[in-house]
CSV table of C-alpha atoms in Angstrom, one decimal:
chain,number,residue,atom,x,y,z
A,1,MET,CA,-24.3,-10.4,22.6
A,2,ARG,CA,-20.7,-10.0,23.8
A,3,PHE,CA,-19.5,-12.4,21.1
A,4,LEU,CA,-21.4,-10.6,18.3
A,5,ARG,CA,-20.1,-7.2,19.4
A,6,ARG,CA,-16.5,-8.5,19.4
A,7,SER,CA,-16.9,-10.1,16.0
A,8,LEU,CA,-18.3,-7.0,14.5
A,9,THR,CA,-15.5,-4.9,16.0
A,10,GLY,CA,-12.9,-7.2,14.5
A,11,VAL,CA,-14.6,-7.1,11.1
A,12,PHE,CA,-14.6,-3.3,11.3
A,13,LEU,CA,-10.9,-3.1,12.2
A,14,LEU,CA,-10.0,-5.4,9.3
A,15,ALA,CA,-12.0,-3.3,6.9
A,16,VAL,CA,-10.3,-0.2,8.1
A,17,THR,CA,-6.9,-1.8,7.7
A,18,LEU,CA,-7.6,-3.0,4.2
A,19,ALA,CA,-8.8,0.5,3.3
A,20,LEU,CA,-5.6,2.1,4.6
A,21,VAL,CA,-3.4,-0.4,2.8
A,22,ALA,CA,-5.3,0.3,-0.5
A,23,TRP,CA,-5.0,4.0,0.0
A,24,ALA,CA,-1.3,3.8,0.7
A,25,GLY,CA,-0.8,1.6,-2.4
A,26,GLU,CA,-2.7,4.1,-4.5
A,27,MET,CA,-0.5,6.9,-3.2
A,28,VAL,CA,2.7,5.0,-4.0
A,29,ARG,CA,1.4,4.2,-7.5
A,30,GLY,CA,0.5,7.8,-8.1
A,31,ALA,CA,3.9,9.0,-7.0
A,32,ILE,CA,5.7,6.5,-9.3
A,33,VAL,CA,3.5,7.5,-12.3
A,34,ALA,CA,4.0,11.2,-11.6
A,35,ARG,CA,7.8,10.7,-11.4
A,36,MET,CA,7.9,8.7,-14.6
A,37,ASN,CA,5.7,11.2,-16.5
A,38,GLU,CA,7.5,14.4,-15.4
A,39,GLU,CA,10.1,16.0,-17.8
A,40,PRO,CA,13.8,15.5,-17.0
A,41,ARG,CA,15.4,18.3,-15.1
A,42,SER,CA,18.0,20.5,-16.9
A,43,PHE,CA,20.7,22.2,-15.0
A,44,PRO,CA,22.6,25.2,-16.4
A,45,GLN,CA,25.9,23.9,-17.8
A,46,ARG,CA,29.1,26.0,-17.8
A,47,GLU,CA,32.3,25.3,-19.9
A,48,ARG,CA,35.2,24.4,-17.7
A,49,VAL,CA,38.1,26.9,-17.9
A,50,ILE,CA,41.6,25.8,-16.8
A,51,ALA,CA,44.1,28.2,-15.5
A,52,VAL,CA,47.5,27.7,-17.1
A,53,ASN,CA,50.9,29.4,-16.9
A,54,VAL,CA,52.0,30.8,-20.2
A,55,ILE,CA,55.0,32.5,-21.7
A,56,THR,CA,55.5,34.5,-24.9
A,57,LEU,CA,58.0,33.3,-27.5
A,58,GLU,CA,60.4,36.2,-28.2
A,59,PRO,CA,63.3,35.3,-30.7
A,60,GLN,CA,66.7,36.1,-29.2
A,61,ARG,CA,70.3,35.2,-29.3
A,62,LEU,CA,71.3,32.5,-26.8
A,63,ILE,CA,74.6,30.8,-26.0
A,64,PRO,CA,73.9,27.1,-25.1
A,65,GLU,CA,75.8,25.6,-22.2
A,66,LEU,CA,76.9,22.0,-22.3
A,67,THR,CA,77.2,20.4,-18.8
A,68,VAL,CA,79.4,17.4,-18.3
A,69,PHE,CA,81.6,16.0,-15.5
A,70,GLY,CA,85.3,15.9,-15.4
A,71,GLU,CA,88.4,15.3,-13.3
A,72,LEU,CA,91.2,17.8,-12.5
A,73,ARG,CA,94.8,16.9,-13.2
A,74,SER,CA,98.1,18.7,-13.0
A,75,LEU,CA,100.0,19.7,-16.1
A,76,ARG,CA,103.3,19.1,-14.2
A,77,THR,CA,103.7,16.0,-12.2
A,78,LEU,CA,107.1,14.5,-11.4
A,79,ASP,CA,107.9,11.3,-9.6
A,80,LEU,CA,110.8,11.8,-7.2
A,81,ARG,CA,113.1,8.8,-7.3
A,82,SER,CA,116.5,8.1,-5.8
A,83,ALA,CA,119.1,7.4,-8.5
A,84,THR,CA,121.3,5.5,-6.0
A,85,GLY,CA,120.5,3.4,-3.0
A,86,GLY,CA,121.5,3.8,0.6
A,87,ILE,CA,120.6,5.1,4.0
A,88,VAL,CA,118.8,8.5,4.2
A,89,LEU,CA,121.0,10.8,6.2
A,90,GLU,CA,119.0,14.0,5.9
A,91,ALA,CA,115.5,14.9,4.8
A,92,SER,CA,113.9,18.3,4.4
A,93,PRO,CA,111.2,19.2,7.0
A,94,ASP,CA,108.9,19.9,4.0
A,95,LEU,CA,109.3,16.3,2.8
A,96,VAL,CA,105.8,15.4,4.2
A,97,GLU,CA,102.4,14.8,2.6
A,98,GLY,CA,101.2,18.1,1.3
A,99,GLY,CA,104.5,19.9,1.9
A,100,THR,CA,105.2,22.9,-0.2
A,101,VAL,CA,108.7,23.1,-1.7
A,102,THR,CA,110.6,25.6,-4.0
A,103,SER,CA,112.7,24.9,-7.1
A,104,GLY,CA,116.2,23.7,-6.1
A,105,GLN,CA,115.3,23.0,-2.5
A,106,LEU,CA,117.2,20.0,-1.0
A,107,LEU,CA,114.6,17.2,-0.3
A,108,LEU,CA,116.7,14.2,0.5
A,109,LYS,CA,120.4,13.3,1.2
A,110,ILE,CA,121.6,9.7,0.9
A,111,ASP,CA,124.8,8.4,2.6
A,112,PRO,CA,127.5,9.4,0.1
A,113,ALA,CA,130.3,7.1,1.4
A,114,GLN,CA,130.1,4.5,-1.4
A,115,ALA,CA,129.7,7.2,-4.0
A,116,GLU,CA,132.8,9.1,-2.7
A,117,ALA,CA,134.8,5.9,-2.7
A,118,ALA,CA,133.8,5.2,-6.3
A,119,ARG,CA,134.7,8.8,-7.2
A,120,ASP,CA,138.1,8.4,-5.6
A,121,ARG,CA,138.8,5.1,-7.4
A,122,ALA,CA,137.8,6.7,-10.7
A,123,SER,CA,140.1,9.6,-10.0
A,124,ALA,CA,143.0,7.2,-9.3
A,125,ASP,CA,142.2,5.4,-12.6
A,126,LEU,CA,142.3,8.7,-14.4
A,127,GLN,CA,145.8,9.4,-12.9
A,128,ASP,CA,147.0,6.0,-14.1
A,129,ALA,CA,145.7,6.7,-17.6
A,130,GLU,CA,147.4,10.1,-17.7
A,131,ALA,CA,150.7,8.5,-16.6
A,132,GLU,CA,150.4,5.8,-19.2
A,133,LEU,CA,149.8,8.4,-21.9
A,134,ARG,CA,152.9,10.3,-20.8
A,135,ASP,CA,155.0,7.1,-20.8
A,136,ALA,CA,153.7,6.2,-24.3
A,137,GLU,CA,154.6,9.7,-25.6
A,138,ARG,CA,158.1,9.3,-24.3
A,139,ALA,CA,158.4,5.8,-25.9
A,140,VAL,CA,157.4,7.3,-29.2
A,141,THR,CA,160.1,9.9,-29.0
A,142,LEU,CA,162.8,7.2,-28.2
A,143,ALA,CA,161.6,5.0,-31.0
A,144,ALA,CA,161.9,7.9,-33.4
A,145,ASP,CA,165.4,8.5,-32.3
A,146,GLU,CA,166.4,4.8,-32.6
A,147,LEU,CA,164.9,4.8,-36.1
A,148,ALA,CA,166.9,7.8,-37.1
A,149,ALA,CA,170.1,6.2,-35.8
A,150,ALA,CA,169.4,3.0,-37.6
A,151,ARG,CA,168.8,4.8,-40.9
A,152,ALA,CA,172.1,6.7,-40.4
A,153,GLN,CA,173.9,3.4,-39.9
A,154,ALA,CA,172.2,1.9,-42.9
A,155,ASP,CA,173.4,4.8,-45.0
A,156,LEU,CA,177.0,4.2,-43.8
A,157,ARG,CA,176.8,0.5,-44.6
A,158,ALA,CA,175.5,1.4,-48.1
A,159,GLN,CA,178.4,3.7,-48.7
A,160,ALA,CA,180.9,1.0,-47.5
A,161,LEU,CA,179.3,-1.4,-50.0
A,162,VAL,CA,179.8,1.0,-52.8
A,163,ARG,CA,183.5,1.5,-52.0
A,164,ALA,CA,184.0,-2.3,-51.7
A,165,ARG,CA,182.6,-2.8,-55.2
A,166,ASP,CA,184.6,0.0,-56.6
A,167,LEU,CA,187.8,-1.5,-55.2
A,168,GLU,CA,186.9,-4.8,-56.6
A,169,THR,CA,186.4,-3.3,-60.0
A,170,ARG,CA,189.9,-1.7,-59.9
A,171,GLY,CA,191.4,-5.0,-58.8
A,172,VAL,CA,192.4,-3.8,-55.4
A,173,GLY,CA,189.6,-5.3,-53.4
A,174,THR,CA,188.5,-8.9,-52.9
A,175,THR,CA,185.2,-10.6,-53.4
A,176,ALA,CA,185.1,-11.5,-49.7
A,177,ALA,CA,185.3,-7.9,-48.8
A,178,VAL,CA,182.4,-7.1,-51.1
A,179,GLU,CA,180.3,-9.9,-49.6
A,180,THR,CA,181.1,-8.7,-46.1
A,181,ALA,CA,179.9,-5.2,-47.0
A,182,GLU,CA,176.7,-6.5,-48.5
A,183,LEU,CA,175.9,-8.5,-45.4
A,184,ALA,CA,176.5,-5.4,-43.2
A,185,ALA,CA,174.2,-3.3,-45.4
A,186,SER,CA,171.5,-5.9,-45.3
A,187,SER,CA,171.8,-6.1,-41.5
A,188,ALA,CA,171.5,-2.3,-41.3
A,189,ASP,CA,168.3,-2.4,-43.4
A,190,ALA,CA,166.9,-5.0,-41.1
A,191,THR,CA,167.7,-2.8,-38.1
A,192,VAL,CA,165.9,0.1,-39.8
A,193,LEU,CA,162.8,-2.1,-40.3
A,194,ALA,CA,162.9,-3.2,-36.7
A,195,ARG,CA,163.1,0.4,-35.5
A,196,ARG,CA,160.1,1.3,-37.7
A,197,GLN,CA,158.1,-1.5,-36.1
A,198,GLY,CA,159.1,-0.3,-32.7
A,199,LEU,CA,158.0,3.3,-33.6
A,200,ALA,CA,154.6,2.0,-34.8
A,201,SER,CA,154.1,0.0,-31.6
A,202,ALA,CA,154.9,3.1,-29.6
A,203,GLN,CA,152.4,5.1,-31.6
A,204,ALA,CA,149.7,2.4,-31.1
A,205,ARG,CA,150.5,2.5,-27.4
A,206,ILE,CA,149.7,6.2,-27.4
A,207,ASP,CA,146.3,5.5,-29.0
A,208,GLN,CA,145.6,2.9,-26.3
A,209,ALA,CA,146.6,5.3,-23.6
A,210,GLN,CA,144.4,8.0,-25.0
A,211,THR,CA,141.4,5.5,-25.1
A,212,ARG,CA,142.1,4.5,-21.5
A,213,LEU,CA,142.3,8.1,-20.5
A,214,ALA,CA,138.9,8.8,-22.1
A,215,ARG,CA,137.4,5.8,-20.3
A,216,ALA,CA,138.9,7.0,-17.0
A,217,GLU,CA,137.4,10.5,-17.6
A,218,ILE,CA,134.0,9.0,-18.3
A,219,GLY,CA,134.2,6.8,-15.2
A,220,LEU,CA,135.2,9.9,-13.1
A,221,ALA,CA,132.3,11.9,-14.5
A,222,GLU,CA,129.9,9.1,-13.7
A,223,ALA,CA,131.2,8.7,-10.2
A,224,GLU,CA,130.8,12.5,-9.6
A,225,ARG,CA,127.3,12.4,-11.0
A,226,ASP,CA,126.4,9.5,-8.8
A,227,LEU,CA,127.9,11.4,-5.9
A,228,ALA,CA,125.8,14.5,-6.8
A,229,GLU,CA,122.7,12.3,-7.1
A,230,THR,CA,122.9,11.4,-3.5
A,231,GLU,CA,121.2,14.7,-3.0
A,232,VAL,CA,117.7,15.0,-4.4
A,233,THR,CA,116.3,18.5,-5.1
A,234,ALA,CA,113.0,19.9,-6.2
A,235,ALA,CA,112.8,20.5,-10.0
A,236,PHE,CA,110.1,23.2,-9.7
A,237,ASP,CA,107.8,24.9,-7.1
A,238,GLY,CA,105.0,22.5,-6.1
A,239,THR,CA,103.4,20.3,-3.4
A,240,LEU,CA,104.5,16.9,-2.4
A,241,ALA,CA,102.2,13.8,-2.4
A,242,GLU,CA,102.6,10.1,-1.6
A,243,VAL,CA,105.6,10.6,0.6
A,244,SER,CA,107.0,7.3,1.8
A,245,ILE,CA,110.4,8.0,3.3
A,246,SER,CA,111.9,9.5,6.4
A,247,PRO,CA,115.4,10.1,7.9
A,248,GLY,CA,117.1,6.9,8.8
A,249,GLY,CA,115.3,4.8,6.3
A,250,ARG,CA,116.8,3.0,3.3
A,251,VAL,CA,116.0,3.5,-0.3
A,252,THR,CA,117.0,1.4,-3.3
A,253,ALA,CA,118.1,2.7,-6.7
A,254,ASN,CA,115.2,4.1,-8.7
A,255,GLU,CA,112.7,3.8,-5.8
A,256,ARG,CA,110.0,6.4,-5.9
A,257,PHE,CA,109.7,8.1,-2.5
A,258,ALA,CA,107.4,11.0,-3.3
A,259,GLN,CA,105.5,12.8,-6.1
A,260,LEU,CA,105.9,16.5,-6.9
A,261,VAL,CA,102.8,18.2,-8.2
A,262,ASP,CA,102.3,21.8,-9.4
A,263,PRO,CA,98.9,22.8,-7.9
A,264,ASP,CA,98.8,26.0,-10.0
A,265,ALA,CA,99.1,24.4,-13.4
A,266,LEU,CA,95.8,22.5,-13.6
A,267,GLU,CA,93.7,21.2,-16.4
A,268,VAL,CA,90.4,19.4,-16.5
A,269,SER,CA,89.7,16.3,-18.6
A,270,PHE,CA,86.1,15.4,-19.5
A,271,ARG,CA,84.3,13.2,-22.0
A,272,VAL,CA,81.5,14.3,-24.3
A,273,SER,CA,79.3,12.4,-26.7
A,274,THR,CA,80.0,12.3,-30.4
A,275,ALA,CA,77.0,14.5,-31.0
A,276,GLN,CA,78.1,17.1,-28.4
A,277,TYR,CA,81.7,16.9,-29.9
A,278,ALA,CA,80.3,17.7,-33.4
A,279,ARG,CA,78.7,20.9,-32.0
A,280,LEU,CA,82.2,22.1,-30.8
A,281,LEU,CA,83.7,21.8,-34.2
A,282,ASN,CA,84.3,24.7,-36.7
A,283,GLN,CA,85.2,23.4,-40.2
A,284,GLY,CA,86.6,20.2,-38.7
A,285,GLU,CA,88.7,22.0,-36.1
A,286,LEU,CA,88.0,21.9,-32.4
A,287,LEU,CA,86.9,25.3,-31.0
A,288,ASN,CA,88.9,26.8,-28.1
A,289,ALA,CA,85.5,27.2,-26.4
A,290,PRO,CA,85.5,28.8,-22.9
A,291,VAL,CA,84.6,26.5,-20.0
A,292,GLU,CA,83.6,27.0,-16.4
A,293,VAL,CA,84.5,24.5,-13.7
A,294,SER,CA,82.7,24.4,-10.4
A,295,LEU,CA,83.0,22.3,-7.2
A,296,ASP,CA,80.5,22.4,-4.4
A,297,VAL,CA,82.4,22.4,-1.1
A,298,SER,CA,80.1,22.6,2.0
A,299,GLY,CA,77.6,24.7,0.2
A,300,VAL,CA,80.3,27.1,-1.2
A,301,ASP,CA,80.9,26.8,-4.9
A,302,LEU,CA,84.6,26.9,-6.0
A,303,ARG,CA,84.7,28.2,-9.6
A,304,ALA,CA,87.4,28.6,-12.2
A,305,THR,CA,87.4,29.5,-15.9
A,306,GLY,CA,89.5,28.0,-18.7
A,307,THR,CA,89.7,27.2,-22.4
A,308,ILE,CA,89.5,23.9,-24.3
A,309,THR,CA,93.1,23.2,-25.6
A,310,ARG,CA,93.1,19.7,-27.1
A,311,GLU,CA,91.4,16.3,-27.5
A,312,GLY,CA,92.4,12.7,-26.9
A,313,ALA,CA,94.2,10.9,-29.7
A,314,THR,CA,92.0,7.8,-29.4
A,315,VAL,CA,88.6,6.9,-28.1
A,316,GLY,CA,89.8,4.3,-25.7
A,317,SER,CA,88.9,0.7,-25.2
A,318,GLY,CA,85.3,0.3,-24.1
A,319,GLN,CA,84.7,4.1,-24.3
A,320,THR,CA,82.5,6.3,-26.5
A,321,GLY,CA,82.5,9.9,-27.5
A,322,ARG,CA,85.6,12.1,-27.2
A,323,LEU,CA,88.0,13.0,-24.4
A,324,LEU,CA,88.7,16.7,-24.2
A,325,PHE,CA,91.1,18.7,-22.1
A,326,ALA,CA,90.8,22.3,-21.0
A,327,SER,CA,93.5,24.4,-19.2
A,328,LEU,CA,92.4,26.5,-16.2
A,329,ASP,CA,93.4,30.1,-15.7
A,330,ASP,CA,93.0,30.6,-12.0
A,331,ALA,CA,92.1,27.5,-10.0
A,332,ALA,CA,92.5,28.6,-6.4
A,333,GLY,CA,91.2,26.0,-4.0
A,334,PHE,CA,91.1,23.2,-6.5
A,335,ARG,CA,93.4,20.1,-6.3
A,336,PRO,CA,94.3,17.4,-8.8
A,337,GLY,CA,91.8,14.5,-8.6
A,338,ASP,CA,88.7,16.7,-7.8
A,339,PHE,CA,85.6,15.5,-9.6
A,340,VAL,CA,84.0,18.7,-10.9
A,341,THR,CA,81.2,20.0,-13.0
A,342,VAL,CA,82.2,21.5,-16.4
A,343,GLN,CA,80.0,23.9,-18.3
A,344,ILE,CA,81.1,24.5,-21.9
A,345,ALA,CA,79.8,27.5,-23.9
A,346,GLU,CA,78.7,26.4,-27.3
A,347,PRO,CA,78.5,28.6,-30.4
A,348,ALA,CA,75.6,31.1,-30.1
A,349,LEU,CA,72.2,30.4,-31.7
A,350,ASP,CA,70.0,33.1,-33.3
A,351,GLY,CA,66.2,33.2,-33.5
A,352,VAL,CA,65.7,30.8,-30.5
A,353,ALA,CA,63.9,30.9,-27.2
A,354,LEU,CA,64.5,29.3,-23.8
A,355,VAL,CA,61.3,27.6,-22.5
A,356,PRO,CA,60.6,25.1,-19.7
A,357,ALA,CA,61.0,21.5,-20.7
A,358,THR,CA,57.4,20.9,-19.7
A,359,ALA,CA,56.2,23.2,-22.5
A,360,VAL,CA,57.4,20.8,-25.2
A,361,ALA,CA,55.7,17.5,-25.9
A,362,PRO,CA,57.8,14.4,-26.8
A,363,ASP,CA,56.7,14.9,-30.5
A,364,GLU,CA,58.2,18.5,-30.3
A,365,THR,CA,54.9,20.3,-30.3
A,366,VAL,CA,53.6,23.2,-28.1
A,367,LEU,CA,50.2,24.4,-27.2
A,368,ILE,CA,49.5,27.9,-28.4
A,369,VAL,CA,46.9,30.2,-26.6
A,370,GLY,CA,44.9,31.6,-29.5
A,371,GLU,CA,41.8,33.7,-29.9
A,372,ASP,CA,39.2,33.4,-27.2
A,373,ASP,CA,41.9,31.8,-25.0
A,374,ARG,CA,41.5,28.5,-26.8
A,375,LEU,CA,44.4,26.1,-27.3
A,376,SER,CA,45.9,25.0,-30.6
A,377,GLU,CA,49.0,22.9,-31.4
A,378,ALA,CA,52.1,23.9,-33.3
A,379,GLN,CA,55.3,22.1,-34.3
A,380,VAL,CA,58.7,23.4,-33.2
A,381,GLN,CA,62.3,22.2,-33.4
A,382,LEU,CA,64.1,21.2,-30.2
A,383,LEU,CA,67.7,22.3,-30.4
A,384,ARG,CA,69.2,21.9,-26.9
A,385,ARG,CA,68.3,20.8,-23.4
A,386,GLN,CA,69.5,23.0,-20.6
A,387,GLY,CA,68.7,21.3,-17.3
A,388,ASP,CA,65.0,21.8,-16.7
A,389,ASP,CA,64.7,24.1,-19.8
A,390,VAL,CA,65.0,23.6,-23.5
A,391,ILE,CA,66.1,25.8,-26.4
A,392,ILE,CA,63.7,25.7,-29.4
A,393,ASP,CA,63.8,27.3,-32.8
A,394,VAL,CA,61.0,29.9,-32.7
A,395,GLY,CA,60.4,30.0,-36.4
A,396,ALA,CA,56.7,30.6,-37.4
A,397,VAL,CA,55.5,30.8,-33.8
A,398,ALA,CA,57.5,33.9,-32.9
A,399,GLY,CA,55.5,36.2,-30.7
A,400,GLN,CA,52.9,33.6,-29.8
A,401,THR,CA,51.9,32.7,-26.3
A,402,ILE,CA,52.4,29.1,-25.4
A,403,VAL,CA,51.5,26.9,-22.3
A,404,ALA,CA,54.5,26.6,-20.0
A,405,GLU,CA,53.4,23.5,-18.2
A,406,ARG,CA,51.5,20.9,-20.2
A,407,SER,CA,49.2,18.3,-18.5
A,408,PRO,CA,46.8,15.6,-19.6
A,409,LEU,CA,43.9,17.9,-19.0
A,410,LEU,CA,45.1,20.2,-21.8
A,411,GLY,CA,44.5,19.7,-25.5
A,412,VAL,CA,43.5,21.4,-28.7
A,413,GLY,CA,40.3,23.4,-28.3
A,414,ILE,CA,40.4,23.6,-24.5
A,415,LYS,CA,39.5,27.1,-23.1
A,416,VAL,CA,42.1,28.3,-20.6
A,417,ARG,CA,42.7,31.3,-18.4
A,418,PRO,CA,46.3,32.5,-19.1
A,419,ILE,CA,48.6,33.4,-16.2
A,420,GLN,CA,51.7,35.4,-17.3
A,421,PRO,CA,55.0,34.8,-15.5
A,422,GLY,CA,55.2,36.8,-12.3
A,423,GLY,CA,51.6,37.9,-12.6
A,424,VAL,CA,48.9,37.4,-10.0
A,425,GLN,CA,46.1,35.1,-11.0
A,426,THR,CA,42.8,37.1,-11.0
A,427,GLU,CA,39.4,35.4,-10.9
A,428,ALA,CA,37.2,36.1,-13.8
A,429,ALA,CA,34.2,38.3,-13.0
A,430,PRO,CA,31.2,36.1,-12.3
A,431,GLU,CA,28.2,36.3,-14.5
A,432,MET,CA,25.4,38.2,-12.8
A,433,ILE,CA,21.7,37.5,-13.5
A,434,THR,CA,18.4,39.1,-12.4
A,435,LEU,CA,15.9,36.8,-10.5
A,436,ASP,CA,12.2,37.0,-10.8
A,437,ALA,CA,10.2,37.2,-7.5
A,438,ASP,CA,9.0,33.5,-7.4
A,439,ARG,CA,12.5,32.2,-8.1
A,440,ARG,CA,14.1,34.5,-5.5
A,441,ALA,CA,11.4,33.4,-2.9
A,442,ARG,CA,12.1,29.7,-3.5
A,443,LEU,CA,15.9,30.1,-3.2
A,444,ILE,CA,15.5,32.2,0.0
A,445,ALA,CA,13.1,29.6,1.5
A,446,PHE,CA,15.6,26.8,0.6
A,447,VAL,CA,18.5,28.6,2.3
A,448,SER,CA,16.4,29.4,5.4
A,449,GLU,CA,15.3,25.8,5.8
A,450,GLY,CA,18.8,24.4,5.0
A,451,ARG,CA,21.2,23.0,7.5
A,452,MET,CA,23.8,25.8,7.4
A,453,PRO,CA,25.4,28.0,10.0
A,454,ASP,CA,23.4,31.1,10.7
A,455,ASP,CA,26.2,33.4,9.4
A,456,VAL,CA,26.4,31.5,6.1
A,457,LYS,CA,22.6,31.7,5.7
A,458,ALA,CA,22.6,35.4,6.4
A,459,ARG,CA,25.4,36.0,3.8
A,460,ILE,CA,23.7,33.9,1.1
A,461,ILE,CA,20.3,35.5,1.7
A,462,SER,CA,21.8,39.0,1.5
A,463,GLN,CA,23.3,38.0,-1.9
A,464,LEU,CA,19.9,36.7,-3.1
A,465,GLU,CA,18.1,39.8,-2.0
A,466,ALA,CA,20.4,42.0,-4.2
A,467,ASP,CA,19.2,43.2,-7.6
A,468,GLU,CA,21.7,41.0,-9.4
A,469,VAL,CA,22.9,37.6,-8.2
A,470,SER,CA,25.9,35.5,-9.3
A,471,SER,CA,24.9,32.8,-11.7
A,472,GLU,CA,27.3,30.4,-10.0
A,473,THR,CA,25.5,30.9,-6.7
A,474,VAL,CA,22.1,30.3,-8.2
A,475,ALA,CA,23.2,27.2,-10.1
A,476,ARG,CA,24.7,25.7,-7.0
A,477,LEU,CA,21.6,26.3,-4.9
A,478,GLU,CA,19.2,25.0,-7.6
A,479,SER,CA,21.3,21.8,-8.0
A,480,ARG,CA,20.9,21.1,-4.3
A,481,MET,CA,17.2,21.9,-4.5
A,482,GLY,CA,16.7,19.3,-7.2
A,483,SER,CA,14.6,21.6,-9.3
């Protein structure tokens, strides 16, 4: 009996188990069939609206600014050199790096002993030349007197010859007497010729003495100039640089010992591209465009204004563009060699607008905010780049509102919410709907049973109990409910 009872109990439990398994399988199958047969759920869809910064294109007159980099240089720079060599006896206290000197100030004095000795020798040579000239002049006078005496004697000899021939004709004189008179006359003529040669030699001696005197005067002038050049003075007011000498040192002839720079007469040299250079031309002539030079010194900008004056004659080996020069009006604080930023004012442009560079695409198009705040695309002409901004030709898009900052999310046909510059972004008023009783009850029940903080539940339930409820709130809750 015990065995039969246990067997029947086992069979009963097995039957109950099989029945439960079958019932569970039927429930799973029914749930799957119901899920597959039910209609797809539809959730309310809303168009995505993107907030964008916009600007309005207003045609105006703008002066583009071309920004380049340049180097300051002095218009007056003089190398100070010693014309003669020697030991430095005296140097100005201002003969130091950065020393300020005035025009005519004595900077350096070299030992003048050799120069004075040379000057004295030249002076002595001049005295010798003057004495030689005086002696030559006296010799000419004596030679002229000797020539006059010789001519007088020749005249007497000629008269004696005439008398001798007359006496011979009358038969009183002899032939020997005539021959003697002829020899005497010939000898007198030879003496006259010799005296003439002596006079010519004396006159030539005067010319040589005058030439020697001129050379002596030149030598003395050079010696005095060399003596004066033992003292070096400043040619103009300026500042000294690259000083390499001190008292007691020795300098050689033509050695540069310092450089004199005029810090007030400054100009800036800078290089521009060929395209930029073309914009600074007016009928082929370079414009005297105004420039502004700036230098950032410990957060304080040094600024100066000037005008373009000239351009380089050649491009230069391995260079491109054009080298321009501009003189500065007042460059207080600047020094030659400063690397500065140069801003050049180009000719003014009419009918243009200054917009952020992010508003213009690489293909020179902009996005226009049209009707219903939807975007459309328009073509513009890019004229200049000004740092983070660009200058465009407004043309047909004058008065239109464009997107100031483009992004990959924006395109033609996209609906946007414009934000004007300096304005405060205001949220669009949410769409309000009226709920029926069943829908309101389901939403309230879902919120009450949800895992939310009590204060959040209370706030949402108070919104659901109102006559009109935000469509965004309803859509968000129903998406979480799954129905």
